[in-house]
XYZ file of C-alpha atoms in Angstrom:
625
model
C 44.368 -10.703 4.898
C 47.016 -8.145 5.684
C 46.866 -5.790 8.690
C 45.366 -2.899 6.720
C 42.918 -5.228 5.037
C 43.887 -4.398 1.454
C 44.569 -6.822 -1.294
C 46.437 -5.515 -4.331
C 46.668 -7.574 -7.451
C 48.110 -6.416 -10.765
C 46.740 -8.005 -13.962
C 48.233 -6.767 -17.182
C 47.184 -6.156 -20.719
C 48.846 -8.700 -22.893
C 48.750 -9.937 -26.449
C 45.901 -12.250 -27.500
C 46.392 -15.977 -27.664
C 46.736 -16.695 -23.923
C 45.491 -20.278 -24.000
C 43.266 -19.317 -26.864
C 41.516 -16.603 -24.807
C 41.333 -12.918 -25.599
C 42.235 -10.233 -23.148
C 38.558 -9.505 -22.550
C 38.005 -13.086 -21.473
C 41.039 -13.048 -19.126
C 39.908 -9.595 -17.735
C 36.427 -10.928 -17.012
C 37.854 -13.949 -15.335
C 40.202 -11.858 -13.138
C 37.305 -9.549 -12.189
C 35.182 -12.507 -11.200
C 38.033 -13.798 -8.919
C 38.208 -10.453 -7.288
C 34.494 -10.286 -6.641
C 34.140 -13.702 -5.162
C 37.102 -13.229 -2.903
C 39.522 -15.623 -4.545
C 42.470 -13.178 -4.484
C 45.088 -15.867 -3.820
C 44.643 -17.344 -7.337
C 45.499 -14.004 -8.915
C 49.111 -14.386 -7.527
C 49.625 -17.438 -9.683
C 48.091 -15.756 -12.729
C 50.350 -12.738 -12.226
C 53.354 -14.907 -11.839
C 52.602 -16.957 -14.896
C 52.109 -13.823 -16.952
C 55.438 -12.442 -15.663
C 57.241 -15.567 -16.831
C 55.777 -15.048 -20.254
C 57.183 -11.497 -20.227
C 53.765 -9.909 -20.207
C 53.540 -6.421 -18.763
C 50.993 -5.755 -16.069
C 49.484 -2.284 -16.493
C 45.905 -2.303 -15.069
C 45.368 -2.249 -11.271
C 42.471 -3.794 -9.409
C 42.036 -3.148 -5.613
C 39.836 -5.184 -3.321
C 39.756 -4.038 0.250
C 37.698 -4.389 3.358
C 36.903 -1.390 5.564
C 35.409 -1.295 9.010
C 32.597 0.980 9.739
C 31.857 0.751 13.516
C 30.777 -2.804 14.176
C 29.942 -3.399 10.488
C 32.635 -4.742 8.242
C 31.819 -3.655 4.644
C 33.394 -5.116 1.597
C 34.258 -2.679 -1.165
C 35.653 -2.956 -4.576
C 37.693 -0.249 -6.333
C 37.355 -0.077 -10.100
C 39.797 1.807 -12.316
C 43.383 2.945 -11.631
C 43.615 6.632 -12.361
C 43.495 9.438 -9.850
C 43.221 13.194 -9.961
C 41.246 13.401 -13.230
C 38.127 14.996 -11.708
C 38.056 18.098 -9.607
C 34.990 19.702 -7.988
C 34.793 23.506 -8.076
C 31.710 24.484 -6.054
C 29.010 22.729 -8.085
C 31.021 22.044 -11.234
C 32.944 18.872 -11.909
C 35.849 19.484 -14.277
C 37.927 16.909 -16.054
C 41.612 17.941 -15.601
C 43.130 16.749 -18.889
C 45.086 18.525 -21.571
C 42.190 18.413 -23.891
C 39.455 21.102 -23.531
C 36.041 19.662 -22.551
C 33.506 19.552 -25.464
C 30.280 18.608 -23.609
C 28.424 20.169 -20.747
C 25.970 18.014 -18.831
C 23.687 19.425 -16.165
C 22.483 16.884 -13.543
C 20.315 18.313 -10.688
C 22.429 21.172 -9.226
C 25.716 20.015 -10.626
C 27.480 20.675 -13.927
C 29.924 18.258 -15.534
C 32.497 19.495 -18.118
C 33.415 16.329 -19.934
C 34.584 14.957 -23.292
C 32.421 13.181 -25.784
C 34.632 10.233 -26.680
C 34.885 8.499 -23.211
C 31.179 8.798 -22.716
C 30.262 7.507 -26.245
C 32.712 4.665 -25.790
C 30.910 3.269 -22.729
C 27.230 4.071 -23.293
C 25.022 3.869 -26.380
C 22.413 6.093 -24.673
C 24.921 8.855 -24.084
C 26.045 8.358 -27.768
C 22.537 9.069 -28.952
C 22.031 12.039 -26.714
C 25.349 13.635 -27.600
C 24.647 13.059 -31.258
C 21.264 14.680 -30.864
C 22.621 17.818 -29.293
C 25.789 18.038 -31.443
C 25.931 20.025 -34.734
C 28.478 20.323 -37.560
C 28.764 24.001 -36.950
C 29.593 23.837 -33.283
C 32.046 21.451 -31.706
C 30.573 21.715 -28.124
C 27.241 20.596 -26.897
C 25.205 20.978 -23.763
C 22.172 19.212 -22.271
C 20.526 18.324 -18.986
C 19.731 14.832 -17.545
C 17.017 15.155 -14.897
C 15.885 11.579 -14.361
C 19.094 9.653 -13.737
C 18.626 6.988 -11.021
C 20.687 8.113 -8.107
C 21.004 11.626 -9.406
C 24.239 13.566 -9.566
C 26.120 11.179 -7.352
C 25.486 8.242 -9.621
C 26.429 10.159 -12.703
C 29.665 11.268 -11.075
C 30.565 7.632 -10.560
C 29.615 6.784 -14.146
C 31.701 9.668 -15.516
C 34.740 8.516 -13.490
C 34.239 4.954 -14.667
C 34.239 6.125 -18.291
C 37.575 7.932 -17.715
C 39.164 5.012 -15.816
C 39.163 7.055 -12.601
C 39.054 5.043 -9.360
C 35.544 4.488 -8.036
C 34.645 2.473 -4.960
C 31.693 0.082 -5.018
C 29.973 -0.404 -1.735
C 26.652 -1.975 -0.569
C 25.298 1.535 -0.187
C 26.009 2.864 -3.690
C 25.947 -0.280 -5.834
C 22.171 -0.374 -6.264
C 21.776 3.216 -7.526
C 24.840 2.583 -9.707
C 23.283 -0.640 -11.160
C 20.131 1.331 -11.952
C 22.080 4.188 -13.539
C 24.252 1.750 -15.575
C 21.122 0.095 -16.933
C 19.567 3.527 -17.578
C 22.576 4.223 -19.877
C 22.667 0.660 -21.208
C 26.332 0.103 -20.190
C 26.203 -3.634 -20.980
C 28.625 -6.239 -22.203
C 27.290 -6.146 -25.750
C 28.482 -2.609 -26.105
C 31.753 -2.904 -24.170
C 33.390 -5.821 -22.435
C 33.866 -5.352 -18.786
C 31.248 -2.527 -18.734
C 29.681 -1.148 -15.655
C 26.551 -3.329 -15.580
C 28.700 -6.478 -15.369
C 30.989 -5.021 -12.755
C 28.287 -3.781 -10.414
C 25.997 -6.811 -10.775
C 28.843 -9.138 -10.076
C 29.731 -7.233 -6.944
C 26.084 -7.179 -5.870
C 25.542 -10.840 -6.429
C 28.762 -12.160 -4.891
C 29.538 -9.699 -2.149
C 26.330 -8.014 -1.196
C 23.657 -10.714 -1.318
C 25.891 -13.211 0.510
C 26.089 -11.085 3.646
C 23.160 -10.005 5.959
C 24.455 -6.530 6.799
C 25.398 -5.730 3.204
C 21.952 -6.833 2.064
C 20.305 -4.531 4.620
C 22.475 -1.611 3.454
C 21.597 -2.324 -0.196
C 17.904 -2.631 0.526
C 18.008 0.730 2.307
C 19.679 2.373 -0.694
C 16.810 1.025 -2.931
C 14.458 3.666 -1.386
C 15.867 6.519 -3.509
C 15.679 4.495 -6.787
C 12.675 2.330 -5.934
C 11.003 2.241 -9.344
C 14.229 1.231 -11.176
C 15.212 -1.245 -8.368
C 11.774 -2.912 -8.572
C 12.056 -3.300 -12.330
C 15.447 -4.926 -12.062
C 14.302 -7.198 -9.277
C 16.918 -5.800 -6.942
C 14.440 -5.258 -4.133
C 13.176 -8.917 -4.437
C 16.770 -10.195 -4.448
C 17.576 -8.378 -1.264
C 14.387 -9.558 0.404
C 14.971 -13.112 -0.594
C 18.548 -12.990 0.573
C 17.480 -11.644 3.966
C 14.597 -14.106 4.441
C 16.913 -17.030 3.691
C 19.262 -15.921 6.511
C 16.541 -15.760 9.142
C 16.743 -18.819 11.356
C 13.521 -20.804 11.264
C 11.756 -22.237 14.339
C 11.145 -20.718 17.803
C 12.632 -23.279 20.209
C 15.358 -20.939 21.385
C 13.452 -17.681 20.802
C 14.261 -15.008 23.419
C 11.335 -12.783 24.156
C 12.194 -9.293 25.148
C 10.489 -7.038 27.609
C 8.623 -4.796 25.131
C 5.642 -2.488 25.478
C 2.869 -1.093 23.324
C 1.317 2.136 24.429
C 3.392 2.075 27.582
C 2.183 -1.328 28.654
C 4.389 -4.358 29.070
C 3.564 -6.905 26.447
C 6.053 -9.769 26.897
C 7.920 -11.295 29.750
C 11.629 -11.677 29.259
C 12.943 -15.215 29.153
C 16.581 -15.940 29.551
C 18.608 -18.014 27.235
C 21.715 -19.770 28.305
C 23.473 -19.093 25.039
C 22.743 -15.400 25.263
C 21.293 -15.370 21.705
C 18.028 -16.262 20.121
C 16.042 -16.052 16.938
C 15.455 -12.343 17.419
C 18.962 -11.385 16.351
C 17.623 -9.890 13.076
C 14.853 -7.655 14.661
C 17.053 -4.633 15.251
C 18.313 -4.656 11.662
C 14.915 -4.897 10.012
C 13.646 -2.077 12.164
C 15.904 0.249 10.135
C 13.706 -0.544 7.062
C 10.914 1.737 6.133
C 7.402 0.466 6.456
C 7.138 -0.509 2.769
C 10.220 -2.595 2.814
C 9.318 -4.055 6.198
C 5.906 -5.118 4.833
C 7.533 -6.725 1.810
C 9.969 -8.572 4.015
C 7.190 -9.957 6.257
C 5.304 -11.005 3.198
C 8.279 -13.029 1.997
C 8.666 -14.637 5.387
C 4.994 -15.663 5.320
C 5.279 -16.956 1.840
C 8.283 -19.135 2.911
C 6.277 -20.542 5.803
C 8.222 -18.869 8.578
C 7.171 -19.419 12.174
C 4.062 -17.097 12.779
C 5.085 -16.509 16.357
C 8.442 -15.199 15.254
C 6.863 -12.985 12.694
C 4.459 -11.650 15.256
C 7.222 -10.760 17.648
C 9.180 -9.044 14.814
C 6.155 -7.003 13.824
C 5.498 -5.912 17.473
C 9.229 -5.086 17.913
C 9.074 -2.994 14.764
C 5.936 -1.245 16.004
C 7.494 -0.420 19.305
C 10.551 1.074 17.669
C 8.518 3.253 15.324
C 5.533 4.080 17.540
C 5.381 7.777 18.351
C 4.992 8.401 22.141
C 1.572 9.506 23.254
C 1.092 13.155 24.378
C -0.279 12.979 27.901
C -2.169 16.241 27.337
C -3.754 14.986 24.119
C -7.504 15.174 23.705
C -7.695 12.675 20.971
C -6.232 14.627 18.063
C -3.642 12.139 16.939
C -1.324 12.438 13.989
C -2.249 10.703 10.696
C 1.133 8.892 10.726
C 0.297 7.194 14.073
C -3.074 5.931 12.830
C -1.623 4.662 9.523
C 1.268 2.946 11.276
C -0.966 1.086 13.607
C -3.353 0.063 10.807
C -0.476 -1.231 8.734
C 0.971 -3.128 11.776
C -2.324 -4.850 12.380
C -2.469 -5.998 8.733
C 1.001 -7.529 9.087
C 0.192 -9.617 12.179
C -0.297 -13.321 11.485
C -3.875 -14.470 11.385
C -3.192 -17.702 13.203
C -4.864 -17.837 16.621
C -2.199 -17.671 19.377
C 0.529 -16.299 17.188
C 0.214 -12.930 18.974
C -0.363 -12.914 22.721
C -3.660 -11.658 24.083
C -1.894 -9.046 26.157
C -0.285 -7.538 23.065
C -3.509 -7.628 21.102
C -5.396 -5.894 23.936
C -2.780 -3.243 24.217
C -2.967 -2.603 20.498
C -6.759 -2.521 20.636
C -6.580 0.094 23.359
C -4.268 2.151 21.172
C -6.520 1.735 18.151
C -9.473 3.084 20.163
C -7.509 6.048 21.426
C -6.073 6.804 17.967
C -9.500 6.391 16.323
C -8.202 4.067 13.626
C -10.598 2.758 11.001
C -13.305 0.237 11.806
C -11.574 -2.645 9.962
C -8.514 -2.300 12.203
C -10.588 -2.291 15.437
C -12.930 -5.165 14.337
C -9.889 -7.258 13.287
C -8.282 -6.854 16.724
C -11.564 -7.561 18.514
C -12.050 -10.768 16.549
C -8.478 -11.899 17.376
C -8.825 -10.953 21.064
C -12.182 -12.661 21.203
C -10.884 -15.919 19.848
C -8.334 -16.149 22.759
C -10.151 -14.200 25.413
C -9.709 -17.166 27.821
C -5.989 -16.287 27.981
C -6.604 -12.691 29.187
C -6.428 -11.387 32.744
C -8.418 -8.624 34.463
C -5.382 -6.316 34.150
C -5.334 -6.932 30.451
C -8.983 -5.885 30.031
C -8.479 -2.743 32.214
C -6.086 -1.307 29.558
C -9.176 -0.809 27.368
C -9.880 2.880 28.032
C -12.942 4.753 26.736
C -12.615 7.401 24.154
C -11.974 10.904 25.297
C -15.596 11.860 24.762
C -16.955 9.182 27.147
C -17.428 9.793 30.848
C -16.844 6.256 31.910
C -13.223 5.312 32.563
C -13.463 1.802 31.315
C -14.690 0.679 27.915
C -17.124 -2.043 28.935
C -18.877 -1.813 25.532
C -15.733 -3.076 23.868
C -15.401 -5.863 26.470
C -18.952 -6.904 25.625
C -18.083 -7.157 22.002
C -15.039 -9.273 22.895
C -17.303 -11.626 24.805
C -19.644 -11.811 21.905
C -16.785 -12.722 19.602
C -15.579 -15.329 22.036
C -19.024 -16.948 22.415
C -19.636 -16.976 18.694
C -16.301 -18.916 18.150
C -16.629 -21.196 21.153
C -20.308 -21.782 21.717
C -21.976 -23.837 19.005
C -24.957 -25.542 20.722
C -27.905 -24.476 22.769
C -28.132 -24.834 26.539
C -29.867 -27.832 27.989
C -30.291 -29.102 31.513
C -27.841 -31.812 32.748
C -28.669 -34.657 35.077
C -26.701 -33.070 37.866
C -28.850 -30.651 40.037
C -28.425 -26.920 39.880
C -26.144 -27.101 36.859
C -26.428 -26.654 33.122
C -23.975 -28.004 30.517
C -23.346 -27.759 26.806
C -23.963 -30.927 24.884
C -21.504 -31.723 22.035
C -19.040 -29.077 23.361
C -15.684 -30.594 24.039
C -13.929 -30.253 27.401
C -11.577 -27.664 26.144
C -14.408 -25.368 25.153
C -16.067 -25.795 28.441
C -12.808 -25.000 30.257
C -12.353 -21.862 28.105
C -15.971 -20.696 28.608
C -15.658 -21.178 32.341
C -12.405 -19.174 32.376
C -14.068 -16.336 30.485
C -17.038 -16.347 32.849
C -14.799 -15.985 35.810
C -12.780 -13.307 33.973
C -15.885 -11.268 33.169
C -17.229 -11.462 36.810
C -13.896 -10.282 38.215
C -13.726 -7.512 35.657
C -17.228 -6.397 36.668
C -16.096 -6.225 40.237
C -13.293 -3.891 39.277
C -15.238 -1.572 36.944
C -18.266 -1.532 39.361
C -16.382 1.150 41.307
C -16.680 3.560 38.373
C -19.413 5.981 39.331
C -19.988 6.876 35.675
C -20.667 3.294 34.710
C -24.320 3.140 33.696
C -26.693 0.415 34.895
C -27.534 -0.708 31.361
C -23.817 -1.221 30.653
C -23.403 -3.333 33.751
C -26.456 -5.398 32.925
C -25.374 -5.931 29.401
C -21.925 -7.143 30.397
C -23.242 -9.314 33.208
C -25.841 -11.002 30.917
C -23.300 -11.529 28.106
C -22.242 -14.897 29.713
C -24.853 -17.586 29.681
C -26.068 -18.943 32.979
C -24.573 -22.356 32.226
C -21.056 -20.905 31.997
C -21.103 -19.925 35.721
C -20.604 -22.929 38.009
C -20.561 -20.394 40.806
C -22.038 -16.930 41.191
C -19.794 -15.799 44.040
C -17.731 -13.430 41.835
C -20.798 -12.067 40.212
C -22.355 -11.365 43.627
C -19.211 -9.447 44.664
C -19.438 -7.350 41.503
C -23.132 -6.599 42.066
C -22.568 -5.794 45.788
C -19.719 -3.406 44.804
C -21.878 -1.721 42.174
C -24.768 -1.188 44.632
C -22.297 0.202 47.149
C -20.782 2.793 44.716
C -24.221 3.703 43.218
C -26.456 4.366 46.149
C -28.802 6.459 43.973
C -30.350 3.313 42.414
C -34.013 2.801 42.979
C -35.541 -0.429 44.454
C -36.688 -1.348 40.973
C -33.192 -0.876 39.553
C -31.797 -2.994 42.358
C -34.250 -5.732 41.638
C -33.255 -5.638 38.003
C -29.515 -5.965 38.645
C -30.047 -8.722 41.195
C -31.825 -10.810 38.580
C -28.380 -11.652 37.260
C -27.704 -13.738 40.362
C -28.659 -17.348 40.677
C -28.929 -17.635 44.398
C -28.624 -21.489 44.215
C -25.089 -21.049 42.864
C -23.928 -19.031 45.858
C -21.717 -20.636 48.449
C -23.098 -21.125 52.011
C -20.846 -18.315 53.348
C -22.091 -15.887 50.767
C -25.669 -16.811 51.372
C -25.157 -15.636 54.952
C -23.472 -12.495 53.648
C -26.505 -11.805 51.416
C -28.796 -12.061 54.455
C -26.828 -9.257 56.103
C -26.411 -7.015 53.053
C -28.715 -3.996 53.478
C -28.155 -2.838 49.887
C -29.915 -5.959 48.426
C -33.674 -6.090 47.812
C -35.768 -8.081 50.417
C -36.658 -10.784 47.843
C -33.001 -11.574 47.182
C -32.294 -11.873 50.940
C -35.214 -14.226 51.369
C -34.104 -16.365 48.440
C -30.638 -16.700 49.931
C -32.045 -17.715 53.385
C -34.405 -20.166 51.671
C -31.597 -21.787 49.694
C -29.424 -21.980 52.776
C -32.237 -23.721 54.688
C -32.785 -26.282 51.811
C -29.109 -26.952 51.773
C -29.161 -27.630 55.567
C -32.159 -29.921 55.176
C -30.288 -32.020 52.542
C -27.279 -32.134 54.850
C -29.412 -33.293 57.777
C -31.095 -35.888 55.611
C -27.715 -37.233 54.500
C -26.369 -37.296 58.046
C -29.476 -39.036 59.314
C -29.023 -42.152 57.146
C -29.833 -45.145 59.302
C -27.348 -47.365 57.486
C -24.431 -45.781 59.331
C -23.146 -47.831 62.264
C -20.487 -47.706 65.063
C -18.330 -44.665 64.791
C -20.158 -43.399 61.805
C -23.367 -43.270 63.855
C -21.640 -41.259 66.515
C -20.197 -38.887 64.030
C -23.621 -38.519 62.295
C -25.304 -37.699 65.572
C -22.695 -35.084 66.369
C -22.957 -33.525 62.856
C -26.747 -33.720 63.112
C -26.595 -31.667 66.301
C -24.419 -29.080 64.557
C -26.766 -28.922 61.612
C -29.699 -28.511 63.957
C -28.035 -25.545 65.605
C -27.339 -23.978 62.224
C -31.011 -24.598 61.255
C -32.084 -22.756 64.466
C -29.948 -19.801 63.426
C -31.570 -19.722 59.987
C -35.041 -19.951 61.479
C -34.215 -17.152 63.908
C -32.976 -14.969 61.032
C -36.056 -15.771 59.026
C -38.329 -14.877 62.004
C -36.584 -11.533 62.336
C -36.935 -10.910 58.631
C -40.615 -11.748 58.870
C -41.075 -9.076 61.445
C -39.292 -6.512 59.319
C -41.631 -7.427 56.479
C -44.594 -6.410 58.548
C -43.539 -2.788 58.126
C -45.368 -0.712 55.417
C -42.400 -0.654 53.219
C -41.954 -4.445 53.186
C -45.633 -4.912 52.447
C -45.387 -2.484 49.485
C -42.385 -4.389 48.174
C -44.257 -7.727 48.357
C -47.213 -6.182 46.659
C -45.127 -4.947 43.821
C -43.619 -8.416 43.336
C -47.164 -9.930 43.032
C -46.756 -12.631 45.701
C -46.544 -12.878 49.446
C -43.647 -14.465 51.371
C -44.829 -16.394 54.499
C -42.913 -18.014 57.294
C -44.571 -21.323 56.518
C -43.349 -21.171 52.877
C -39.866 -20.363 53.994
C -39.534 -23.227 56.624
C -41.309 -25.944 54.655
C -39.725 -25.102 51.295
C -42.945 -25.752 49.328
C -42.024 -23.233 46.566
C -39.250 -21.008 45.223
C -39.653 -17.312 45.386
């Protein structure tokens, strides 16, 4: 290519019988060479014609122009210049002949001649014949539904007169639609506009990613016609075929939804990844973007890559929240979010739990439809084991709620998780103080245990919310089955925090919330902490001391095994002395507790419980309280 990026090739009109081909055939062949970028062959054709003494009269131009970082291929049709002149809103044909037809298109007027128009378009021939009469030479009419409007008709008029027109990826689609509207096909005239524009579109536009994007964007203004001519589908198929498949080298970007980070950035040594196309597709409107994602899905593209593209698009088109808003969000924001959720892949794990929770939070705040919220809750529930406490904390309540955190939504997420991961009833295992799930694979058990730990830690965080009602705390705490908690330490911390921040609770309410705890699943250190926690009911304290005493008895029994000899016996004796000392501490604490229970308040508590705690019961361990 030369420095200015322009190829010029002159192909002449010559007599028929060039290798048995007519001029039309040679002209079509030459045009094809121009469109597919085979300009060097035209040099030989021109030279051969020159040797035959053929005169070259028609000029074709193919040039490449640079627009910023985008190199756009253009084709110039025609050879004449200066025929048309715009005077305000009137296009005039500057020839010696007076115009005999006036055509109104939108806000523009075109003063033209009948013959060039009739020669290229049968539709214009019929319209001109309809509005012409024998009495009057001139005719006038309006064309209001031309694809592309006045600009497309301007190019068509110039084409009919042989004026230079430039085909680009931005104007070729409206021009194809307009050419088909006027039936400017090969049957009516060889080398007509439909052939010229479709050849350029197929060979130059669809073969290039950027050109295809520009062409698809131009379809928006002639959508109905572009759909009928399958231009939109052609652009989408071209784009989808150029998107690299697979996710091995995918570079995740630091993106956010609703102001919350959704992905961690991962570096790629090559500096490029499969997300190279995300920025370009973000320029598409929502309709075209949806169609593009549908094509990717139909072709089996990687769902993770699709999910990241959808989230990237959402971030670039999401309106920023108004910090002073009271919940009156724009309809566009709601519709956008609902559409984005519909585009996300349904495969579990295709979209990260963090992203889904961020979108769920936005859906609640934007008050989207129930289907949108239920879909997100179902997806989050299926992979809740991947969430963190910080992820759950993004779920804010609606503006009308007093509570800061949306524990009701978290409860629904837990329900979704249990429905998809818990398929059998609880039964007691052979191991003491534990329950397990028969026929549940190890992966399910691990996931359920992770969610149980997640919920308990979440409860500890939200327990500080003074507006969190007791029934909400109880509902969330009981949403996890007892068998799913190998330890109740985190649950105890959550209950202790709730009691601390809600001192107004009655003794009955405290008893109710403490029923969530299985004291036998508390560690020894926490059992001691329970004994010193003044916010807990007396019964819970006694249970903790009793369990600690039983644990010490078992330890003493194990250490007192007579089969141990030598050093083992010495170690056992020493350990036994330590255990005895710990037992004395427990007995002393129990004795002190017994004295406190002699007060009228303790007696009233025992009476309300329907049973009496005795020192003998506590030491001997005859029954559980």
